[in-house]
């Protein structure tokens, strides 16, 4: 059951929820509330040890209890335990325990979730804005509460099938020949590849919808050439528009009055990569329409994948911040720079970036109302990526495109995916990558993943290999790195053979992953789940923070510790461990419910198949274009009988609901102990592999 509560008068409709139930007039259950200096505070006691799940993109645990998270989209690349805000604002959580409920705080502004941090026995939710909405969701299980919430916020974005292939990216590819080289080196090393990301280097002077004439002058040919090999380009688009006469987006935006305004009504100025920029007012439908149709420049080249960046929006500096900094420089220049002055200088320089004073100094025009940015801050990236998605739908109807964004808010999940931002080549970021998956899935973000190998910092063979072993399951599998660190393409490493085999395993898993992904999107389910969601009565499972369920049939327990040749795993039921060093080299190990140490050398990846479940596997190929999901192997851990609903489609049109996309695969054990197969679709060729121990 979902109930909606109105607090004050919301300043704008976030469009997080499209179909709103009528508001309830009774007081909100579970919570008491008070107006405080920081905003409206909703307070609720927490049962001892009861976990709290959700909040999407954030640091720390799957169980979010014990920290104070502040949802005000930011771009801090230090994803450490004390980071309160990341790039997304995903205000949905579920309180578990004897009483279980979900809460969604629908607000475009800053919302703080103090989950047993200030007071270990309390949840305090503080909305800085007086006007906001709260949805209270009750159900009989964690899964049911999430499903209800997901139905409320609408169907999650489904990208084209090729977007599930391996993506190679790097900030710093200098020219189109370097891109060609990445493709050919990957091919020479026998590593599957579906797309190559183009970072800001491809643009002319960091202007959106341009290509550097000298280095990327042949972008259209490049796209065509690679397209013929089944490899797509995925260029970046940034939020800021360079202030430069002749820059079409700048000229048109100024003329039409489409940029956000400063106090005086002039186009607001803030700096990003090109230096001083204006920022489209993406909250306005006509601005989204205008900006979105500029993607035509790239779609005309056959490009159908895009990433949207710096859309928190990140402001490196404003004229105000710069002037203030220069004043401080002058003030301390001729001093001895003692500790206080030195600190002041450093802090002032640091505070130029993403400063709240600046976010309070520009305005949107929403339905003719002038609205100061900081009150609707969390909607900016959402509406930037929505601009792309809406216009691409218009330009390429019934055709799926890849769009993923850095900043987001609930609502964007209907239009695009997100990546987890500028992480580091740290072992603990493998774990963070995994932990964020279920929380993001709860909030509707299914198409997500992290920069594999880590964005900042130098990666090593073993780190990249272990990361690939996790990323083999994440819908977005993109290796991306910063221009300041060592290169990270797998073919450059000594152990590239292992990396190739891990990426091939990803392709082998694709028929299962794609099937599970689309079904979860259509049904409002989570593809990645904490163990507690599947085994709520199992106290041990509820505390597990480094294993998750993936789809209907699998549990993963990635290795995220350097020099480890295995790890401890908790099995909440009997399962078969599948240990692979390539798609062909497999071992099936039956394991009983309980604690185990499972060994997995660096070249071995392990995952676990649940009892009476099966997964669909394919034959890896150079890329998804060359894969045939009509020939599959079904890996079964089935004692008596079981059925699986296998989803597949052409991968690019939007006819998702067509019943022809589902094949029911049933296996049953006959009197001789052999598995027999029944399928609803004879066009899918199925080979059954029996991994059930008792019967082999
Ligand atoms: C931001 C993005 C990163 C990108 C860089 C340069 O830091 O998060 O992915 O490589 O900008 O465009």
XYZ file of C-alpha atoms and ligand atoms in Angstrom:
708
model
C 0.000 0.000 0.000
C 1.263 3.448 -0.922
C 0.239 6.639 0.835
C 1.207 10.145 -0.167
C 1.718 13.018 2.282
C 2.126 16.641 1.352
C 4.309 19.001 3.355
C 3.856 22.663 2.500
C 3.743 23.534 -1.137
C 6.404 21.909 -3.338
C 8.252 24.504 -5.365
C 8.206 22.344 -8.524
C 7.047 18.903 -9.525
C 10.157 16.710 -9.676
C 8.297 14.298 -11.951
C 9.830 11.513 -9.955
C 6.301 10.123 -9.699
C 4.011 10.474 -12.696
C 0.792 9.006 -11.417
C 0.293 10.456 -7.962
C -2.254 9.019 -5.542
C -4.388 11.583 -3.723
C -2.655 12.953 -0.647
C -3.604 11.577 2.780
C -4.915 14.036 5.298
C -4.210 11.964 8.423
C -0.871 12.387 10.183
C 1.949 10.355 8.681
C 2.420 7.043 10.543
C 5.739 5.928 12.076
C 7.097 9.492 12.086
C 6.752 12.592 14.178
C 7.820 15.844 12.603
C 9.009 19.289 13.579
C 10.211 22.429 11.882
C 13.818 23.051 12.823
C 16.442 25.522 11.698
C 17.846 23.100 9.084
C 14.399 22.334 7.718
C 11.479 20.039 8.315
C 12.629 17.078 10.353
C 10.821 13.736 10.292
C 11.813 11.494 13.130
C 11.217 7.796 13.580
C 12.545 5.330 16.154
C 14.596 2.454 14.779
C 14.323 -1.053 16.162
C 17.536 -2.377 17.624
C 19.731 -3.854 14.873
C 17.075 -3.436 12.186
C 18.785 -2.754 8.865
C 17.886 0.146 6.618
C 18.300 -0.316 2.866
C 18.361 2.002 -0.125
C 19.452 5.599 -0.816
C 20.919 4.636 -4.202
C 24.329 6.078 -4.906
C 26.255 6.417 -1.671
C 29.319 5.186 0.148
C 29.283 2.687 3.032
C 27.204 -0.417 3.531
C 24.333 -2.206 1.898
C 22.733 -1.662 5.300
C 22.812 2.143 5.432
C 22.408 2.393 9.186
C 25.074 4.387 11.048
C 25.748 7.434 8.873
C 24.380 10.816 7.876
C 23.871 11.045 4.123
C 23.215 14.432 2.539
C 21.502 14.370 -0.824
C 22.708 17.428 -2.676
C 24.376 16.295 -5.894
C 28.115 16.852 -5.883
C 31.232 15.771 -7.723
C 33.750 14.817 -5.097
C 36.085 12.113 -6.413
C 37.142 10.958 -2.942
C 34.645 8.164 -2.475
C 35.593 7.456 1.117
C 33.515 6.571 4.155
C 33.073 10.186 5.234
C 31.645 11.384 1.931
C 28.065 12.463 2.558
C 26.965 13.386 -0.985
C 27.704 11.717 -4.272
C 26.438 12.503 -7.763
C 22.915 11.238 -7.272
C 19.978 12.125 -5.084
C 17.981 8.962 -4.535
C 15.686 9.577 -1.614
C 14.178 6.132 -1.147
C 14.890 3.815 1.738
C 13.315 0.817 3.400
C 13.307 0.368 7.143
C 13.215 -3.321 7.979
C 12.509 -5.072 11.255
C 9.258 -6.150 12.859
C 7.584 -3.195 11.209
C 8.744 -2.717 7.682
C 8.077 0.218 5.402
C 9.570 2.230 2.590
C 9.870 6.026 2.492
C 10.383 8.185 -0.560
C 11.054 11.863 0.025
C 10.167 13.575 -3.209
C 12.051 16.855 -3.138
C 14.221 18.690 -5.657
C 16.396 20.179 -2.901
C 18.724 19.086 -0.151
C 17.541 16.186 1.982
C 19.555 14.705 4.842
C 19.137 11.149 6.059
C 20.569 10.657 9.509
C 20.201 6.913 9.936
C 21.195 6.131 13.481
C 24.259 8.375 13.293
C 23.482 11.218 15.670
C 21.180 9.007 17.697
C 21.775 5.283 17.142
C 18.098 4.503 17.751
C 16.587 7.054 15.413
C 16.071 7.829 11.783
C 15.917 11.558 11.103
C 15.062 12.836 7.661
C 15.541 16.558 7.184
C 14.215 18.388 4.175
C 15.724 21.811 3.703
C 12.692 22.882 1.671
C 9.385 23.330 3.451
C 7.460 22.050 0.445
C 7.950 18.379 -0.420
C 6.097 15.096 -0.621
C 6.543 11.864 1.251
C 5.399 8.486 0.014
C 5.015 5.769 2.566
C 5.045 2.251 1.208
C 3.999 -0.839 3.114
C 4.145 -4.459 2.056
C 4.743 -7.951 3.306
C 8.356 -8.246 2.257
C 11.315 -6.108 1.291
C 10.902 -7.222 -2.306
C 7.243 -6.316 -2.330
C 7.859 -2.843 -0.915
C 10.477 -2.175 -3.573
C 8.234 -3.494 -6.332
C 5.424 -1.191 -5.216
C 7.787 1.756 -5.141
C 9.152 0.941 -8.561
C 5.634 0.763 -9.962
C 5.022 4.206 -8.475
C 8.050 5.770 -10.173
C 7.602 4.046 -13.534
C 9.490 1.617 -15.696
C 13.264 1.715 -15.664
C 15.238 2.560 -18.762
C 16.248 -0.329 -21.013
C 19.299 0.300 -23.203
C 20.068 -1.475 -26.468
C 21.575 -4.943 -26.182
C 24.974 -3.770 -27.400
C 25.262 -1.570 -24.302
C 25.637 -4.763 -22.259
C 28.846 -5.577 -24.101
C 32.296 -4.597 -22.887
C 33.045 -0.875 -23.251
C 36.534 0.569 -23.388
C 37.007 4.199 -22.493
C 39.785 6.585 -21.498
C 40.145 10.289 -20.956
C 42.989 11.232 -23.249
C 42.548 9.410 -26.583
C 44.253 12.055 -28.668
C 42.879 11.354 -32.121
C 40.769 9.045 -34.221
C 43.750 6.847 -35.078
C 44.231 6.158 -31.429
C 40.618 4.969 -31.284
C 41.243 2.733 -34.298
C 44.260 1.356 -32.505
C 42.245 0.520 -29.391
C 39.808 -1.444 -31.556
C 42.526 -3.279 -33.453
C 44.584 -4.071 -30.351
C 41.503 -5.480 -28.645
C 40.792 -7.598 -31.688
C 44.405 -8.761 -31.928
C 44.283 -9.823 -28.286
C 41.006 -11.673 -28.934
C 39.114 -9.526 -26.427
C 35.444 -8.870 -27.161
C 34.507 -5.210 -27.494
C 31.203 -3.490 -28.152
C 32.026 0.175 -27.821
C 34.691 2.784 -27.266
C 33.992 5.892 -25.229
C 35.037 9.288 -26.527
C 35.940 11.645 -23.718
C 36.203 15.438 -24.024
C 39.280 15.071 -26.242
C 37.140 14.527 -29.362
C 35.480 17.929 -29.113
C 36.659 21.140 -30.679
C 37.675 23.311 -27.736
C 35.407 21.297 -25.393
C 32.298 22.498 -27.187
C 29.381 20.063 -27.256
C 28.279 18.807 -30.665
C 31.570 19.548 -32.368
C 34.571 17.432 -33.356
C 38.138 18.669 -33.260
C 38.853 19.237 -36.979
C 42.493 18.306 -36.683
C 42.331 15.182 -34.543
C 38.790 13.922 -34.971
C 37.920 15.489 -38.339
C 36.963 12.046 -39.669
C 34.595 11.179 -36.814
C 31.821 10.148 -39.216
C 34.137 7.756 -41.101
C 35.497 6.431 -37.838
C 31.986 5.689 -36.640
C 31.147 3.945 -39.909
C 34.359 1.954 -40.044
C 34.045 0.686 -36.477
C 30.306 0.156 -36.914
C 31.074 -2.307 -39.699
C 33.062 -4.306 -37.174
C 30.221 -4.197 -34.629
C 31.922 -1.541 -32.468
C 30.106 1.697 -31.549
C 31.344 5.055 -30.390
C 30.003 6.572 -27.184
C 30.868 10.285 -27.014
C 30.578 12.432 -23.908
C 28.377 15.538 -23.687
C 28.966 18.043 -20.887
C 26.556 20.375 -19.139
C 28.394 23.664 -19.756
C 28.182 25.548 -23.049
C 31.363 27.373 -23.986
C 30.952 31.145 -24.246
C 32.234 31.744 -27.730
C 30.639 33.510 -30.672
C 30.172 31.010 -33.479
C 29.568 28.151 -31.046
C 26.110 27.289 -32.354
C 24.733 26.113 -29.015
C 25.998 29.294 -27.381
C 24.635 31.591 -30.106
C 21.226 29.933 -30.158
C 20.986 29.607 -26.387
C 21.718 33.305 -25.874
C 19.326 34.354 -28.572
C 16.474 32.196 -27.305
C 17.121 33.023 -23.659
C 17.649 29.321 -22.841
C 20.450 29.613 -20.269
C 20.026 29.941 -16.509
C 20.202 33.564 -15.329
C 22.083 35.418 -12.638
C 20.567 37.903 -10.150
C 20.535 40.649 -12.762
C 18.895 38.508 -15.408
C 22.079 37.989 -17.413
C 23.185 34.555 -18.542
C 24.946 32.994 -15.578
C 28.664 32.329 -15.978
C 30.472 29.379 -14.439
C 33.524 27.479 -15.588
C 33.984 23.871 -16.657
C 36.461 22.307 -19.150
C 36.227 25.028 -21.822
C 36.600 27.753 -19.192
C 33.669 30.141 -18.831
C 30.334 28.651 -19.809
C 26.601 29.195 -19.748
C 24.264 26.442 -18.586
C 21.085 25.395 -20.374
C 17.978 25.609 -18.226
C 17.159 21.921 -18.597
C 14.160 22.244 -16.295
C 12.300 23.852 -19.191
C 10.786 21.413 -21.702
C 11.520 23.715 -24.665
C 15.196 23.900 -23.619
C 15.421 20.115 -23.344
C 13.859 19.832 -26.759
C 16.285 22.328 -28.275
C 19.442 20.936 -26.664
C 18.392 17.323 -27.208
C 17.902 17.833 -30.923
C 21.511 18.976 -31.194
C 22.484 15.322 -30.737
C 21.536 15.053 -34.402
C 25.072 16.170 -35.175
C 26.239 12.842 -33.733
C 23.313 10.591 -34.651
C 23.810 11.644 -38.275
C 27.185 9.950 -38.005
C 25.480 6.744 -36.906
C 26.354 7.330 -33.236
C 23.728 6.001 -30.829
C 25.385 6.007 -27.417
C 26.134 8.995 -25.152
C 27.315 9.791 -21.666
C 26.329 13.016 -19.941
C 28.823 14.525 -17.558
C 29.553 17.413 -15.166
C 25.821 17.791 -14.717
C 25.529 18.206 -10.939
C 26.295 20.829 -12.347
C 29.985 21.025 -11.546
C 31.290 24.595 -11.406
C 35.076 24.880 -11.290
C 34.722 28.565 -10.495
C 32.538 31.602 -11.051
C 33.634 35.198 -11.519
C 32.645 35.827 -7.912
C 34.670 32.919 -6.586
C 37.641 33.782 -8.731
C 37.641 37.407 -7.645
C 37.361 36.425 -4.012
C 40.284 34.019 -4.451
C 42.421 36.639 -6.162
C 41.634 39.077 -3.336
C 42.794 36.507 -0.806
C 45.929 35.878 -2.867
C 46.659 39.622 -2.780
C 45.941 39.770 0.925
C 48.438 37.050 1.797
C 50.961 37.561 -1.010
C 53.470 39.635 0.931
C 52.985 37.998 4.283
C 54.953 35.179 5.803
C 52.078 32.810 4.997
C 51.810 31.550 8.543
C 49.610 28.564 9.252
C 46.381 30.590 9.371
C 47.003 32.484 6.138
C 48.273 29.401 4.363
C 45.112 27.573 5.428
C 42.978 30.476 4.277
C 44.645 30.445 0.881
C 44.241 26.713 0.418
C 40.640 26.715 1.609
C 39.729 29.658 -0.568
C 41.139 28.000 -3.664
C 39.298 24.769 -2.771
C 36.046 26.610 -2.150
C 35.966 28.010 -5.676
C 34.585 24.674 -6.862
C 30.872 23.836 -6.429
C 30.328 26.627 -3.931
C 26.903 26.961 -2.353
C 27.063 30.747 -2.715
C 27.232 30.200 -6.458
C 24.405 27.663 -6.476
C 22.327 30.310 -4.703
C 23.164 32.930 -7.308
C 21.457 31.691 -10.440
C 17.904 31.009 -11.473
C 15.694 28.703 -13.449
C 12.477 29.602 -15.111
C 9.912 26.934 -14.286
C 6.505 27.629 -15.806
C 7.282 31.330 -15.690
C 8.382 31.207 -12.031
C 11.909 32.360 -11.169
C 13.436 29.655 -8.999
C 16.809 29.869 -7.354
C 19.019 26.965 -8.383
C 19.971 25.546 -4.992
C 16.332 24.713 -4.315
C 16.087 22.509 -7.394
C 19.739 21.542 -7.583
C 19.138 17.790 -7.615
C 17.044 17.998 -10.772
C 19.699 19.418 -13.065
C 21.576 16.311 -14.224
C 18.309 14.390 -14.365
C 16.867 16.870 -16.825
C 20.036 17.113 -18.877
C 20.028 13.380 -19.573
C 16.280 13.480 -20.028
C 16.813 16.067 -22.775
C 18.969 13.560 -24.644
C 16.581 10.708 -24.103
C 13.451 12.621 -25.128
C 15.006 14.040 -28.283
C 16.587 10.728 -29.268
C 13.161 9.122 -28.932
C 11.833 11.750 -31.256
C 14.672 11.488 -33.773
C 14.968 7.701 -33.694
C 11.486 6.479 -32.802
C 11.088 2.907 -31.571
C 14.849 2.675 -31.463
C 16.779 2.226 -28.232
C 19.820 4.377 -27.645
C 22.394 4.282 -24.891
C 22.303 7.249 -22.530
C 23.974 7.323 -19.151
C 24.566 10.203 -16.842
C 26.806 11.098 -13.944
C 24.320 13.117 -11.916
C 20.829 11.805 -11.335
C 17.689 11.891 -9.277
C 14.811 9.440 -9.085
C 12.858 10.074 -12.278
C 15.921 9.855 -14.484
C 15.789 6.080 -14.068
C 13.030 6.114 -16.713
C 15.259 7.835 -19.254
C 18.832 6.714 -18.743
C 21.382 4.743 -16.805
C 24.119 6.158 -14.591
C 27.696 5.279 -13.866
C 29.114 5.453 -10.385
C 31.449 8.397 -11.041
C 35.124 9.070 -10.528
C 36.225 6.174 -8.357
C 39.801 5.087 -7.718
C 42.003 2.105 -8.488
C 41.463 0.887 -4.954
C 40.574 -2.619 -3.867
C 37.805 -1.342 -1.619
C 36.198 0.285 -4.636
C 35.469 -3.149 -6.078
C 33.425 -3.726 -2.960
C 31.833 -0.273 -3.107
C 30.896 -0.917 -6.734
C 29.109 -4.089 -5.663
C 27.395 -2.588 -2.621
C 25.915 0.256 -4.615
C 24.254 -2.076 -7.106
C 21.298 -3.198 -4.949
C 20.722 0.271 -3.473
C 20.613 1.734 -6.971
C 18.326 -1.031 -8.204
C 15.915 -0.220 -5.377
C 15.695 3.333 -6.706
C 15.057 2.242 -10.296
C 18.605 2.515 -11.634
C 19.223 -0.865 -13.205
C 21.620 0.112 -15.965
C 24.652 0.982 -13.916
C 28.209 0.023 -13.104
C 31.458 1.638 -12.048
C 34.624 2.578 -13.922
C 36.210 -0.866 -14.052
C 39.827 -0.782 -12.931
C 39.226 2.555 -11.213
C 39.146 6.037 -12.744
C 41.887 7.755 -10.732
C 45.141 6.084 -9.814
C 47.169 3.368 -11.454
C 45.658 -0.063 -11.654
C 47.587 -3.330 -11.611
C 47.012 -6.658 -13.346
C 45.427 -8.261 -10.307
C 43.176 -5.312 -9.463
C 41.818 -5.093 -12.975
C 41.306 -8.864 -13.166
C 39.404 -9.035 -9.887
C 37.353 -6.013 -10.886
C 36.447 -7.607 -14.215
C 35.277 -10.654 -12.276
C 32.672 -8.464 -10.559
C 31.919 -6.282 -13.573
C 31.168 -9.402 -15.610
C 27.760 -9.174 -13.901
C 27.063 -5.421 -13.874
C 24.842 -4.244 -16.742
C 27.257 -1.414 -17.539
C 30.740 -2.905 -17.922
C 33.010 -0.009 -18.822
C 36.741 0.219 -18.246
C 37.506 3.937 -17.930
C 40.448 5.882 -16.564
C 41.672 9.436 -16.091
C 44.269 11.048 -18.328
C 46.597 11.429 -15.354
C 47.016 7.724 -14.635
C 48.494 4.748 -16.431
C 46.534 3.368 -19.316
C 44.105 0.651 -18.508
C 43.194 -1.162 -21.719
C 43.437 -4.900 -20.961
C 45.740 -5.659 -23.898
C 48.479 -3.571 -22.272
C 48.828 -5.874 -19.278
C 51.031 -8.901 -18.850
C 48.051 -10.985 -17.783
C 45.884 -9.875 -20.684
C 44.988 -13.504 -21.376
C 43.201 -13.741 -18.044
C 41.447 -10.433 -18.679
C 40.332 -11.690 -22.094
C 38.913 -14.837 -20.528
C 37.031 -12.861 -17.877
C 35.503 -10.590 -20.521
C 34.584 -13.661 -22.560
C 32.831 -15.075 -19.502
C 30.793 -11.858 -19.412
C 29.695 -12.495 -22.991
C 28.906 -16.092 -22.128
C 26.645 -14.835 -19.309
C 24.874 -12.255 -21.485
C 21.752 -14.271 -22.360
C 21.084 -14.680 -18.635
C 22.023 -11.123 -17.659
C 20.023 -9.533 -20.463
C 16.999 -11.713 -19.771
C 17.099 -10.887 -16.064
C 17.703 -7.196 -16.685
C 14.757 -6.677 -19.006
C 12.391 -8.708 -16.830
C 13.440 -6.706 -13.749
C 12.897 -3.448 -15.635
C 9.458 -4.525 -16.820
C 8.316 -5.981 -13.504
C 9.853 -3.432 -11.152
C 12.190 -5.972 -9.593
C 15.781 -5.664 -8.455
C 18.390 -7.495 -10.487
C 20.944 -7.069 -7.671
C 19.627 -7.830 -4.209
C 21.085 -7.981 -0.724
C 20.888 -11.541 0.609
C 18.362 -10.288 3.171
C 15.827 -9.772 0.383
C 15.874 -13.437 -0.611
C 16.538 -15.014 2.797
C 14.877 -12.615 5.266
C 14.634 -15.220 8.004
C 18.327 -16.063 7.912
C 20.123 -13.865 10.470
C 23.510 -14.614 8.983
C 22.383 -13.734 5.455
C 20.977 -10.426 6.692
C 24.426 -9.368 7.895
C 26.326 -10.276 4.740
C 27.768 -7.142 3.149
C 30.053 -8.583 0.482
C 27.861 -10.961 -1.479
C 24.739 -10.171 -3.501
C 22.112 -11.998 -5.499
C 22.164 -11.406 -9.253
C 18.908 -12.174 -11.007
C 16.774 -15.130 -10.195
C 19.421 -17.832 -10.025
C 22.799 -16.519 -8.942
C 24.709 -15.303 -5.937
C 28.053 -13.590 -6.385
C 30.857 -13.186 -3.876
C 33.601 -11.248 -5.622
C 37.175 -11.176 -4.388
C 38.158 -7.642 -3.427
C 41.305 -8.286 -1.398
C 44.754 -8.120 -2.911
C 46.841 -11.303 -2.856
C 43.834 -13.411 -1.897
C 43.482 -16.763 -3.591
C 39.986 -17.316 -2.358
C 37.572 -16.025 0.244
C 35.042 -16.925 2.882
C 31.509 -17.198 1.616
C 28.226 -17.710 3.367
C 25.713 -19.883 1.539
C 22.146 -19.310 2.744
C 21.111 -22.583 1.077
C 22.786 -25.456 -0.766
C 24.263 -24.163 -3.991
C 26.624 -25.219 -6.755
C 29.771 -23.125 -6.987
C 30.819 -22.558 -10.561
C 34.516 -21.873 -10.838
C 35.739 -20.805 -14.237
C 38.992 -19.763 -15.770
C 37.421 -19.338 -19.200
C 33.999 -20.044 -20.716
C 35.126 -23.608 -21.389
C 37.223 -24.400 -18.316
C 34.645 -24.925 -15.609
C 34.321 -26.761 -12.345
C 31.040 -27.396 -10.565
C 31.322 -27.814 -6.818
C 28.272 -28.716 -4.763
C 28.269 -26.910 -1.459
C 25.990 -27.119 1.491
C 24.326 -24.218 3.255
C 26.746 -22.577 5.690
C 30.198 -21.024 5.835
C 32.913 -22.064 3.435
C 36.272 -20.992 2.196
C 36.289 -21.209 -1.547
C 39.561 -20.955 -3.364
C 39.824 -18.914 -6.532
C 43.217 -18.162 -7.985
C 43.607 -14.913 -9.837
C 42.595 -16.524 -13.115
C 39.500 -18.084 -11.574
C 36.168 -16.511 -11.085
C 33.499 -18.057 -8.898
C 29.779 -17.625 -8.656
C 26.998 -19.681 -7.144
C 23.944 -21.275 -8.708
C 20.954 -21.654 -6.416
C 19.030 -24.841 -5.913
C 16.367 -25.636 -8.507
C 17.500 -22.782 -10.676
C 19.137 -22.459 -14.074
C 20.970 -19.879 -16.119
C 21.108 -19.337 -19.854
C 24.542 -19.047 -21.416
C 25.678 -18.041 -24.887
C 28.666 -18.540 -27.113
C 31.015 -15.535 -26.650
C 31.838 -13.579 -29.812
C 33.783 -10.497 -30.868
C 30.803 -8.397 -29.795
C 27.075 -8.662 -29.135
C 26.316 -8.107 -32.814
C 27.972 -11.423 -33.542
C 26.264 -13.306 -30.735
C 23.289 -15.508 -31.270
C 20.952 -15.797 -28.313
C 19.012 -18.455 -30.215
C 21.700 -20.995 -29.405
C 21.974 -21.297 -25.692
C 23.226 -23.609 -23.064
C 21.136 -23.997 -19.934
C 23.171 -24.680 -16.848
C 20.870 -26.414 -14.389
C 21.066 -27.087 -10.702
C 17.752 -28.900 -10.575
C 16.879 -31.872 -8.425
C 13.412 -32.709 -9.678
C 11.997 -30.038 -11.930
C 12.153 -26.338 -12.582
C 11.219 -23.754 -15.198
C 12.832 -20.530 -16.321
C 11.297 -17.730 -18.305
C 13.971 -16.674 -20.772
C 13.610 -13.210 -22.287
C 15.229 -12.164 -25.515
C 14.443 -9.627 -28.231
C 16.129 -7.920 -31.174
C 18.004 -5.666 -28.758
C 17.097 -2.307 -30.233
C 13.352 -1.827 -30.797
C 11.020 -1.084 -27.907
C 8.421 -3.764 -28.303
C 9.372 -5.123 -24.867
C 5.995 -6.493 -23.868
C 5.627 -8.803 -26.868
C 4.948 -12.320 -25.491
C 7.066 -13.772 -28.293
C 10.133 -12.563 -26.432
C 9.618 -15.115 -23.693
C 10.634 -18.740 -23.923
C 9.630 -21.016 -21.082
C 12.367 -23.532 -20.464
C 11.448 -26.441 -18.209
C 13.675 -29.274 -17.149
C 12.605 -32.356 -15.239
C 14.527 -35.331 -13.982
C 13.318 -38.646 -15.350
C 13.415 -42.082 -13.752
C 16.997 -42.622 -14.953
C 18.154 -39.436 -13.285
C 18.586 -37.651 -16.629
C 17.271 -34.146 -17.199
C 14.703 -33.831 -19.947
C 13.815 -30.540 -21.533
C 10.568 -28.892 -22.549
C 10.493 -25.523 -24.225
C 7.785 -23.215 -25.477
C 9.876 -22.024 -28.399
C 11.530 -24.517 -30.693
C 13.459 -21.770 -32.453
C 15.744 -21.445 -29.467
C 18.270 -24.287 -29.587
C 18.970 -25.426 -26.085
C 21.727 -27.603 -24.760
C 21.196 -28.744 -21.177
C 24.155 -28.994 -18.809
C 23.385 -30.733 -15.548
C 25.485 -29.515 -12.636
C 23.388 -31.066 -9.883
C 25.720 -33.215 -7.824
C 23.424 -35.860 -6.447
C 22.410 -37.066 -9.819
C 25.727 -37.130 -11.587
C 34.763 13.786 -15.235
C 34.095 12.454 -15.529
C 35.101 11.502 -16.111
C 35.712 12.114 -17.357
C 36.330 13.475 -17.044
C 36.803 14.188 -18.301
O 35.693 13.674 -14.232
O 33.497 11.925 -14.398
O 34.505 10.274 -16.413
O 36.696 11.279 -17.869
O 35.361 14.291 -16.412
O 35.769 14.408 -19.171
